[in-house]
GROMACS .gro file of C-alpha atoms in nm:
model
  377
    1UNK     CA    1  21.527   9.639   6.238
    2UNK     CA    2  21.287   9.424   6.385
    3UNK     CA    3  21.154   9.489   6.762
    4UNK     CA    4  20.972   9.134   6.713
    5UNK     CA    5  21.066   8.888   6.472
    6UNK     CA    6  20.904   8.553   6.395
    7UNK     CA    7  21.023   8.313   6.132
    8UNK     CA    8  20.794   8.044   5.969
    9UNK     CA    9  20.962   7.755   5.842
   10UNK     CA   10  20.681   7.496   5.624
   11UNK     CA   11  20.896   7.189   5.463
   12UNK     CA   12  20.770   7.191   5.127
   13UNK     CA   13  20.525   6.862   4.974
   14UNK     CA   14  20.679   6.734   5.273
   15UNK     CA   15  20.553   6.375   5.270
   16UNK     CA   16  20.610   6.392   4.905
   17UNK     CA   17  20.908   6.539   4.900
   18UNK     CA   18  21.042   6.298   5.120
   19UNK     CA   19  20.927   6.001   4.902
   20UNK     CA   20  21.121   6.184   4.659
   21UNK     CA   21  21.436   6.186   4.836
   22UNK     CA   22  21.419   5.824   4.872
   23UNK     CA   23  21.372   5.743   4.550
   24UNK     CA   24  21.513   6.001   4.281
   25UNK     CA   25  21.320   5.803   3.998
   26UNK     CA   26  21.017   5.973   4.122
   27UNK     CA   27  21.184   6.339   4.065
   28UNK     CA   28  20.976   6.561   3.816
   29UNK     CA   29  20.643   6.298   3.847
   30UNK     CA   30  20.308   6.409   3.967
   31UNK     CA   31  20.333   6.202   4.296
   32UNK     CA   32  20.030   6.119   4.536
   33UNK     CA   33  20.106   6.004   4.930
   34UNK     CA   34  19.784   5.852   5.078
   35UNK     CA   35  19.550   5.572   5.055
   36UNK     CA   36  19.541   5.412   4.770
   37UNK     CA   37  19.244   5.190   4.808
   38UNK     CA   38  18.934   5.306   4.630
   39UNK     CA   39  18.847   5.512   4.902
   40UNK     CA   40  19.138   5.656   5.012
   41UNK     CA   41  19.245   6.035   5.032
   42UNK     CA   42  19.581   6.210   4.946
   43UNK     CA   43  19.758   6.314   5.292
   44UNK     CA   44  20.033   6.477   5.040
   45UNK     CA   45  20.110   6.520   4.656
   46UNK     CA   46  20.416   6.681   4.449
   47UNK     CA   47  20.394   7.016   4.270
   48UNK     CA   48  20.382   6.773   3.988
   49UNK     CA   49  20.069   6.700   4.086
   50UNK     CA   50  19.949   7.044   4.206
   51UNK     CA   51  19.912   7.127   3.845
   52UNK     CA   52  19.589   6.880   3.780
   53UNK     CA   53  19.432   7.077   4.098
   54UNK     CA   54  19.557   6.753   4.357
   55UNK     CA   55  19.558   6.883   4.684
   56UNK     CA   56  19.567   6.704   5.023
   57UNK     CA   57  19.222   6.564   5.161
   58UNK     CA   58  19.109   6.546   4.803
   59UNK     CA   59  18.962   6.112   4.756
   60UNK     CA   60  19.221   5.957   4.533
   61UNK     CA   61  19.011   5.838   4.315
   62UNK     CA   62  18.924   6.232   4.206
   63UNK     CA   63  19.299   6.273   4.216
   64UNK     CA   64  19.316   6.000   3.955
   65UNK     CA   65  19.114   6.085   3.733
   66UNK     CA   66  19.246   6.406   3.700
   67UNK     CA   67  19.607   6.301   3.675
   68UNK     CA   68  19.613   5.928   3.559
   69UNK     CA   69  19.926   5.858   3.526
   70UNK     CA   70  20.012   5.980   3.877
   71UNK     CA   71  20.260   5.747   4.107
   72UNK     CA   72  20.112   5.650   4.398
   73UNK     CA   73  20.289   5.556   4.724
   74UNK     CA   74  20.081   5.456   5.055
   75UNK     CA   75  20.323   5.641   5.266
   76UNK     CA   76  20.557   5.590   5.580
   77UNK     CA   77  20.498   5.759   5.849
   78UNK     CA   78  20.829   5.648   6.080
   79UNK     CA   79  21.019   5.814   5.807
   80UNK     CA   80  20.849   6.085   5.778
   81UNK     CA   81  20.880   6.160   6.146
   82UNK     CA   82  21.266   6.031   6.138
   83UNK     CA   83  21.294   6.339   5.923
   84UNK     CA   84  21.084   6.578   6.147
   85UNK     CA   85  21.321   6.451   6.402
   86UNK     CA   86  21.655   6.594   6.181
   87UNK     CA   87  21.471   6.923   6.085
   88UNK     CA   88  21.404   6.968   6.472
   89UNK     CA   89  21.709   6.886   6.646
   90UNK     CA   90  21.917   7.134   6.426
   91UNK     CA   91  21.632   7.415   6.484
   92UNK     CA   92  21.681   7.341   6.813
   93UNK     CA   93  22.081   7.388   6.801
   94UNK     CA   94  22.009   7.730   6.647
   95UNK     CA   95  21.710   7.894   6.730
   96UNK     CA   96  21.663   8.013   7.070
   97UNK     CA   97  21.306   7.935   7.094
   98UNK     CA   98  21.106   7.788   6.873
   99UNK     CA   99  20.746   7.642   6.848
  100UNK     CA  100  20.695   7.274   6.639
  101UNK     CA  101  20.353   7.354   6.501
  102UNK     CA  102  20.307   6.993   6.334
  103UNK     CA  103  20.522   6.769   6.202
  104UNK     CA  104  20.625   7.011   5.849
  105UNK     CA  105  20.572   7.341   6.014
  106UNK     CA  106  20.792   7.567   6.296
  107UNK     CA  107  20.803   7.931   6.422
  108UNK     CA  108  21.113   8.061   6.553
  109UNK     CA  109  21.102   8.330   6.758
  110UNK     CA  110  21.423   8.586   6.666
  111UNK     CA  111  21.324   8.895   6.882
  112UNK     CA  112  21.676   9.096   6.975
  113UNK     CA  113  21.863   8.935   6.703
  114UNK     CA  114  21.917   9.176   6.473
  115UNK     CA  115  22.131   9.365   6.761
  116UNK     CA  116  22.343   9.068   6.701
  117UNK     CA  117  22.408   8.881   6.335
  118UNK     CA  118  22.062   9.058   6.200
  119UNK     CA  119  21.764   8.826   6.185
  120UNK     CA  120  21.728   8.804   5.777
  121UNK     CA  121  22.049   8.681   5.763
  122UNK     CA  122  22.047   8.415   6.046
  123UNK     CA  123  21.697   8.329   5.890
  124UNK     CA  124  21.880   8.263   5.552
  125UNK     CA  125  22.111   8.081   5.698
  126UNK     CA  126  21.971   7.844   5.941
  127UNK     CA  127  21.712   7.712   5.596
  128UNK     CA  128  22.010   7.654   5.425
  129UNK     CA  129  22.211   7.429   5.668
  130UNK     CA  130  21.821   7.241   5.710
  131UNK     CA  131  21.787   7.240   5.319
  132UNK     CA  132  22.176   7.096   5.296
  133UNK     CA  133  22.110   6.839   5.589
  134UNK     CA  134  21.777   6.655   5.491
  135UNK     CA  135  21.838   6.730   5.166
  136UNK     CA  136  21.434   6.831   5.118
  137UNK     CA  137  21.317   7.165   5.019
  138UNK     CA  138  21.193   7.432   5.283
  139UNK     CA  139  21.010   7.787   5.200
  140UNK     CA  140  21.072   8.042   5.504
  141UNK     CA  141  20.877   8.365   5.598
  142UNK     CA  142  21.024   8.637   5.837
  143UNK     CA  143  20.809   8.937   5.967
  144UNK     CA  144  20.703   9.052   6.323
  145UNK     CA  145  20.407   8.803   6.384
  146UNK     CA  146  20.292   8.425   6.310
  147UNK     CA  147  20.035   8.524   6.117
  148UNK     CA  148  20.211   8.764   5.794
  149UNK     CA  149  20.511   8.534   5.871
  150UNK     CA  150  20.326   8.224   5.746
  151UNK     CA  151  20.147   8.377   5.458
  152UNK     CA  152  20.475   8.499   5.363
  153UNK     CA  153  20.641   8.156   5.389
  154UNK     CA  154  20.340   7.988   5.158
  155UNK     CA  155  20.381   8.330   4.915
  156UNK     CA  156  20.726   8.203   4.873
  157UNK     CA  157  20.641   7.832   4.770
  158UNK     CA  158  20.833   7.637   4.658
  159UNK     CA  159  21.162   7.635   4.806
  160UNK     CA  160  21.193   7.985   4.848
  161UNK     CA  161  21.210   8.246   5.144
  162UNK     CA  162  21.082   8.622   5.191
  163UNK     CA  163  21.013   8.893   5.448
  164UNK     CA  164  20.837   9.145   5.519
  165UNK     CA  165  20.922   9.469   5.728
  166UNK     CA  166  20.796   9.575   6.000
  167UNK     CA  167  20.532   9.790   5.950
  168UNK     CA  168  20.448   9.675   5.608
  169UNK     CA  169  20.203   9.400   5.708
  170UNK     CA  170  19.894   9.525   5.566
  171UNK     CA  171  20.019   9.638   5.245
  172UNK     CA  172  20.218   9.272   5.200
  173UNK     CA  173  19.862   9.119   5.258
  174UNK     CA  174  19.634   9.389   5.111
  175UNK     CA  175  19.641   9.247   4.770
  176UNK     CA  176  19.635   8.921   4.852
  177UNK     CA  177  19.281   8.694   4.820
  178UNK     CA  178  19.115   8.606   5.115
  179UNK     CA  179  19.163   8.261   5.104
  180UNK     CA  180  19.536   8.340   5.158
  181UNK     CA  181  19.451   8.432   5.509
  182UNK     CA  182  19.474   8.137   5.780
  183UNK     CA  183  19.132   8.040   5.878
  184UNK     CA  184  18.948   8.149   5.612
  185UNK     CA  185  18.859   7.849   5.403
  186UNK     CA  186  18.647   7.781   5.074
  187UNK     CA  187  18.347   7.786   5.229
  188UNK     CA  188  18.384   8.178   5.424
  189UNK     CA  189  18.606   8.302   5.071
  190UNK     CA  190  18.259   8.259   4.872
  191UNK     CA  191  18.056   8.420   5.112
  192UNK     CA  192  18.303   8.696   5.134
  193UNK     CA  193  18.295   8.732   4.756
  194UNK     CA  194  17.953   8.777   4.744
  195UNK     CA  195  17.979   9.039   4.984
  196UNK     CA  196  18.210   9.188   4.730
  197UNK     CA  197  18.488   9.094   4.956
  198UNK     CA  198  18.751   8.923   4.761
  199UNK     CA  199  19.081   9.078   4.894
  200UNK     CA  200  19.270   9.095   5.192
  201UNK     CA  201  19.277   9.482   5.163
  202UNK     CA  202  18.900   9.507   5.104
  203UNK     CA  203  18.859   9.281   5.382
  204UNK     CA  204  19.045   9.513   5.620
  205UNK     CA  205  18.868   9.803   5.580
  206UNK     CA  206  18.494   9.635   5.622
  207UNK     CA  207  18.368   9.772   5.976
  208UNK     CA  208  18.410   9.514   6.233
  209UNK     CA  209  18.025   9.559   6.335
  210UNK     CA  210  17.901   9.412   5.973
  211UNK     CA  211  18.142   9.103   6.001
  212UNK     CA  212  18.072   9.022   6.352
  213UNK     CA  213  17.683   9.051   6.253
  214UNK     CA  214  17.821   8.797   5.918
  215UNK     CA  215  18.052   8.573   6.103
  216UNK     CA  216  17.968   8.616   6.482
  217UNK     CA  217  18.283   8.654   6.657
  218UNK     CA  218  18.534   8.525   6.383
  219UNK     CA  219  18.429   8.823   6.229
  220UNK     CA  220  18.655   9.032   6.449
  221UNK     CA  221  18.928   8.775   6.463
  222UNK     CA  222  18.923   8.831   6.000
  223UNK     CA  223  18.952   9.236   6.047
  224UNK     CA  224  19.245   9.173   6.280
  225UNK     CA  225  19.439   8.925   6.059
  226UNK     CA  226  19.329   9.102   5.738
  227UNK     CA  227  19.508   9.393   5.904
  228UNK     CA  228  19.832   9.182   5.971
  229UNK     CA  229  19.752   9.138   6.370
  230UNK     CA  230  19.827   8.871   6.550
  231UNK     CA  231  19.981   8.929   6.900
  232UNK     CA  232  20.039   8.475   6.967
  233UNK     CA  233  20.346   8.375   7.142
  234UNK     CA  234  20.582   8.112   7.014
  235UNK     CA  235  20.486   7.853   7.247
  236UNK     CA  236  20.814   7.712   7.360
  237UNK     CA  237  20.873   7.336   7.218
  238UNK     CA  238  20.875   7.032   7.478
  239UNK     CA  239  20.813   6.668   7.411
  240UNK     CA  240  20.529   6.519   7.585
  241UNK     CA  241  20.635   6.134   7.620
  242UNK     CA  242  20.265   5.988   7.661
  243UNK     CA  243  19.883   6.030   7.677
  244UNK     CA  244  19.724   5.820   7.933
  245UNK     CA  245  19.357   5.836   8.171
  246UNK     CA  246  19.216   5.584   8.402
  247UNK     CA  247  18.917   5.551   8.581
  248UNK     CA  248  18.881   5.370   8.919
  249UNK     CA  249  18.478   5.261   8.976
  250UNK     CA  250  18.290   5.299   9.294
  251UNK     CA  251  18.154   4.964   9.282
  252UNK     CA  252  18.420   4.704   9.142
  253UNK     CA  253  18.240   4.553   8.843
  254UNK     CA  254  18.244   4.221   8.628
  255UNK     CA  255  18.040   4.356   8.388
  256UNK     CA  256  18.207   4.345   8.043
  257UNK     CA  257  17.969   4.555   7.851
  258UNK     CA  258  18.008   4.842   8.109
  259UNK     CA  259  18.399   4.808   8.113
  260UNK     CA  260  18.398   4.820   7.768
  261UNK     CA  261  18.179   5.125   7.759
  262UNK     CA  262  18.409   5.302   7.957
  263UNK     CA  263  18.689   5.171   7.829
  264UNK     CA  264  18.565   5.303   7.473
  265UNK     CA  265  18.505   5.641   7.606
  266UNK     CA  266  18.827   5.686   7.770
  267UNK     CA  267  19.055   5.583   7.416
  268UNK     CA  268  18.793   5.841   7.238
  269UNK     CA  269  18.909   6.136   7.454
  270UNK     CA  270  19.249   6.041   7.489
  271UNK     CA  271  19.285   6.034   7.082
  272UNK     CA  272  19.068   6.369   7.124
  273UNK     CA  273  19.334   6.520   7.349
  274UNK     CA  274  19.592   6.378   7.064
  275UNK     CA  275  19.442   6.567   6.757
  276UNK     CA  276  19.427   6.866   6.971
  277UNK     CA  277  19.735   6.863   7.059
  278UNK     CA  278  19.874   6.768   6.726
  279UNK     CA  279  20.028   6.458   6.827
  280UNK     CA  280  19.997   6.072   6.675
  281UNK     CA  281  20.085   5.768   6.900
  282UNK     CA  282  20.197   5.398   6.770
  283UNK     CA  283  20.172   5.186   7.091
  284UNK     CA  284  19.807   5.146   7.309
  285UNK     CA  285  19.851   5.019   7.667
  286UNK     CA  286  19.548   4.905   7.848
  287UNK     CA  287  19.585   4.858   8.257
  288UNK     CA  288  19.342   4.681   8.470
  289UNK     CA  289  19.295   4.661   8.856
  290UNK     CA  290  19.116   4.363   8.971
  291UNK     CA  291  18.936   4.346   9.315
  292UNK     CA  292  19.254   4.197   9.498
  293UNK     CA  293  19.475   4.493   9.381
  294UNK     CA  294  19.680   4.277   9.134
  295UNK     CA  295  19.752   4.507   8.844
  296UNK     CA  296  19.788   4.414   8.456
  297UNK     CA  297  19.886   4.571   8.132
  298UNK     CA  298  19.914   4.496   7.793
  299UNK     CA  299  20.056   4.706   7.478
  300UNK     CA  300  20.052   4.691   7.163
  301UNK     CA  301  20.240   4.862   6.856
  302UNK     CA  302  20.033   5.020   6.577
  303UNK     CA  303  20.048   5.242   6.257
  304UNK     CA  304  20.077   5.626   6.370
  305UNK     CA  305  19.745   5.730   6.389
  306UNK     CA  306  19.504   5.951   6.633
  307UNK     CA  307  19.190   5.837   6.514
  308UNK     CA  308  18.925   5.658   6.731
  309UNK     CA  309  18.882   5.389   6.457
  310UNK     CA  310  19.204   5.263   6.484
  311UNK     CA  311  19.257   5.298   6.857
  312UNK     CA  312  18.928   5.149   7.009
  313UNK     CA  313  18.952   4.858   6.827
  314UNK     CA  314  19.323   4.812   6.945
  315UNK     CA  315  19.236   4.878   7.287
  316UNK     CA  316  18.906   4.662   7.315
  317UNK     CA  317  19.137   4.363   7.173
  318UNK     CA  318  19.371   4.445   7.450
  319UNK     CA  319  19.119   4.476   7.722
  320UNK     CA  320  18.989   4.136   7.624
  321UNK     CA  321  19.338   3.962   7.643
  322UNK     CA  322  19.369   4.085   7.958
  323UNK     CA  323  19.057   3.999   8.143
  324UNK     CA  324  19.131   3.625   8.192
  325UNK     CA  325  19.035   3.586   8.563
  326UNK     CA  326  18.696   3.682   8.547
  327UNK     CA  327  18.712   3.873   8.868
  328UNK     CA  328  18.564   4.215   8.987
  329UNK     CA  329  18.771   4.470   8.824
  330UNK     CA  330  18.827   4.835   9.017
  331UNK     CA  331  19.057   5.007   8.739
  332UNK     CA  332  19.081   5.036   8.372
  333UNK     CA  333  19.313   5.225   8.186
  334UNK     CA  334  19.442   5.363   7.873
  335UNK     CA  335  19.769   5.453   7.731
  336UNK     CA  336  19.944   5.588   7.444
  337UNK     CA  337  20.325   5.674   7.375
  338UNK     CA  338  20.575   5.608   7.113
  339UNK     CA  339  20.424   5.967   7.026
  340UNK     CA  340  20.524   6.173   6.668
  341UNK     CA  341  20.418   6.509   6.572
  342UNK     CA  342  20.125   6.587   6.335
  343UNK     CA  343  19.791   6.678   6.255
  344UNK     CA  344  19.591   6.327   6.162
  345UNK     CA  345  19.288   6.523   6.020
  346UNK     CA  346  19.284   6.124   5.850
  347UNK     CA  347  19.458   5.879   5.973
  348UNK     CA  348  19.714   5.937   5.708
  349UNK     CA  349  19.689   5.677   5.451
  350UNK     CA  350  19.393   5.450   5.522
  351UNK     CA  351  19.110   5.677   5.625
  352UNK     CA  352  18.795   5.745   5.449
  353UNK     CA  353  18.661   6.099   5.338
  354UNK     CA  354  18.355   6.027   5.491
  355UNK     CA  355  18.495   5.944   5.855
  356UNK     CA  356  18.721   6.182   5.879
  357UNK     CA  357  18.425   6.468   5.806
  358UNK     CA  358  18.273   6.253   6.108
  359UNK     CA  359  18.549   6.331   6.325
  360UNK     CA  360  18.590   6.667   6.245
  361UNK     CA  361  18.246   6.753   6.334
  362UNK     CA  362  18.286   6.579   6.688
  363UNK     CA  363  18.594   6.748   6.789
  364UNK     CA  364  18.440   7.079   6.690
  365UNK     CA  365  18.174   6.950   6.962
  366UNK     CA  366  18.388   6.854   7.213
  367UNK     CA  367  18.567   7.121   7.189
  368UNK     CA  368  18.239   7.379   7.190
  369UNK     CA  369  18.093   7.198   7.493
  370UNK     CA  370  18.359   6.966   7.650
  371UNK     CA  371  18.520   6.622   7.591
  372UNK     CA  372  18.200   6.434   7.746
  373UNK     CA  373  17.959   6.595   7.520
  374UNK     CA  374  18.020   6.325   7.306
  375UNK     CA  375  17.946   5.965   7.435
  376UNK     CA  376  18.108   5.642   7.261
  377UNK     CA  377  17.976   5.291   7.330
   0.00000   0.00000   0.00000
C-alpha cells in the first residue's frame, strides 16, 4: 500500500505517433517530425527511427544521413494539441488531481486510493481507456514520488507501464546509468564517469561534500534523486487563457525607435514567461494609447510558437499598422492567447540549432539574474 502515490503518464513518440495515427501507411517506418529545410531539427521521431540513434533536437540533416530513407513530415501543431486536449479532459474525469507537465507528459496524484479500488489497478486502468480513446500509445510509471515515477514510466518504453513499491526506490534506480536520472544530461554523465561514477547506485553513495565541491549545489540535488527523493507536489492543473504586459511612459512619446525598443523588450519577456511556463501562443495582440486616450489593438494569428524570432517580428508588423495618426503615444502593449501546452525548446518545426542554443543560454540568464538582465532592441 502506498501512503503517497504519483503516477507518470509520457504519450509515447507523441508527435510521431500521432502522424502515425493519421496516416497508417507510415506504421513500421523510421519517421522524423520537424523542419525539414536544410537546417531544420527533429522536434519528434518513431522508434523506427530511434534505431539509427535519431533523437529529438538532433539537425535533420544528421538525422538523414543516418537513416536516409526516413519519412519526413513538417508537423502540425493544432493537432497535436487537439490530441493533448482528449488525453487531458479524460485525466481530468478520472484523476483527482493531476499536474499537465507539457503537452505529452502528466502526474497524477493517487494518495488514499488504494483504501479505495487500489492505485495499480486504477493506474492500469485509466492508460487503457486513454490508449483505447486516442488510439496512441502511452507508457505509465507508479511509485511514491515524481521523480522514480518518471524514470519508471521511460524504463517501461514503449507502450508499457510499471511500478515500483514503496520503499524500493533506490534499489529500482541503483542499477540504473546516470543519465537515466532527470537532470543529468550528456554533458554531467561524462564527468561523472570519469569520476568513476557511472551508476545511479554508485552515485548515491558518493558523500554529498565531494559533489557539491564537483557540481556546486546540484550536487546535493544528484545525491537526493540518486537516492529516489523527491518531496514536489503535483501542482494542480488550471488553464491560463493569456499572457499579456503593457507599459504606460512618463512622457508620452512619438518616437518610433523608442516605442519599438520597448515594444521589443516587452514580446521578449512575455515569450520568456511562455517557455517558462511551458506554454505556446498562436495569436499576438498589440494595444496602443495615444495622447487623447483613444485606445487601439490589432491581432494577429500565427504558427504555435514561444520563440522571440517569431513573435517580435509579428508584433513590430502590428505595432506599425497601428500607428497611423502619428500622435504622442502613452501606452503600448502586448498580448498573447489562443495558448497550447508545451515546451518550444525550438519553435517546433522551423527553428535552427544554432538559435535555439541562443535562447537557451538567455533564459538560463534571465532566469539567474531576472527577466531585464537581458535587453532586446
Amino acid at each position: 500500500m502506498y501512503q503517497r502515490a504519483i503516477l507518470h503518464l509520457d504519450m509515447d513518440a507523441f508527435f510521431a505517433s500521432v502522424e502515425i495515427k493519421k496516416n497508417s501507411a507510415l506504421a513500421g517506418l523510421p519517421l522524423l517530425v520537424g523542419g525539414v529545410g536544410g537546417r531544420g531539427v527533429v522536434t519528434s521521431c518513431s522508434y523506427e527511427a530511434r534505431r539509427y540513434g535519431i533523437h529529438s533536437g538532433m539537425p535533420m540533416a544528421v538525422a538523414l544521413r543516418r537513416c536516409p530513407d526516413a519519412r519526413t513530415i513538417r508537423g502540425d501543431y493544432e493537432s497535436y494539441e487537439q490530441h493533448s486536449a482528449i488525453v487531458t479532459e479524460i485525466i481530468a474525469e478520472e484523476g483527482p488531481v493531476f499536474e499537465k507537465a507539457s503537452i505529452d507528459e502528466f502526474y497524477v496524484d493517487m494518495t488514499g486510493m488504494d483504501r479505495h479500488v487500489g492505485c495499480v489497478k486504477w493506474s492500469g486502468e485509466l492508460r487503457q481507456r486513454i490508449i483505447r480513446e486516442t488510439g496512441l500509445p502511452l507508457s505509465a510509471g507508479l511509485s511514491v514520488n515524481k521523480l522514480v515515477s518518471k524514470v519508471r514510466a521511460g524504463e517501461a518504453k514503449p507502450n508499457g507501464s510499471g511500478w515500483v513499491a514503496q520503499g524500493a526506490e533506490r534499489a529500482f534506480l541503483s542499477p540504473l546509468p546516470v543519465r537515466k536520472i532527470p537532470s543529468i544530461g550528456a554533458v554531467t554523465a561524462r564527468k561523472l564517469s570519469l569520476m568513476g561514477i557511472r551508476k545511479a547506485g554508485t552515485l548515491s553513495q558518493v558523500p554529498v561534500g565531494l559533489l557539491e565541491r564537483e557540481f556546486g549545489s546540484m550536487g546535493r540535488e544528484f545525491h537526493r534523486r540518486a537516492n529516489g527523493i523527491d518531496h514536489r507536489p503535483v501542482v494542480p492543473y488550471s488553464e491560463r487563457k493569456s499572457f499579456s504586459s503593457e507599459c504606460t511612459f512618463q512622457t508620452d512619446t512619438i518616437d518610433v525607435e523608442f516605442l519599438l525598443r520597448k515594444l521589443r523588450h516587452l514580446t521578449a519577456q512575455l515569450a520568456f514567461d511562455l517557455r517558462r511556463a511551458g506554454r505556446l501562443t498562436a495569436r499576438v495582440t498589440v494595444k496602443i494609447r495615444y495622447t487623447d486616450f483613444n485606445t487601439y489593438t490589432r491581432a494577429r494569428r500565427i504558427d504555435y510558437t514561444a520563440h522571440d524570432q517569431q513573435l517580435v517580428p509579428v508584433a513590430e508588423t502590428l505595432f506599425r499598422e497601428l500607428f497611423t495618426r502619428r500622435q504622442c503615444i502613452r501606452l503600448i502593449g502586448v498580448r498573447f492567447d489562443l495558448l497550447a501546452s508545451g515546451h518550444t525548446q525550438l519553435d517546433l518545426f522551423t527553428d535552427t540549432q544554432e538559435n535555439s542554443r541562443l535562447l537557451l543560454a538567455l533564459d538560463k540568464v534571465r532566469t539567474r539574474f531576472g527577466k531585464d538582465a537581458v535587453a532586446v532592441g
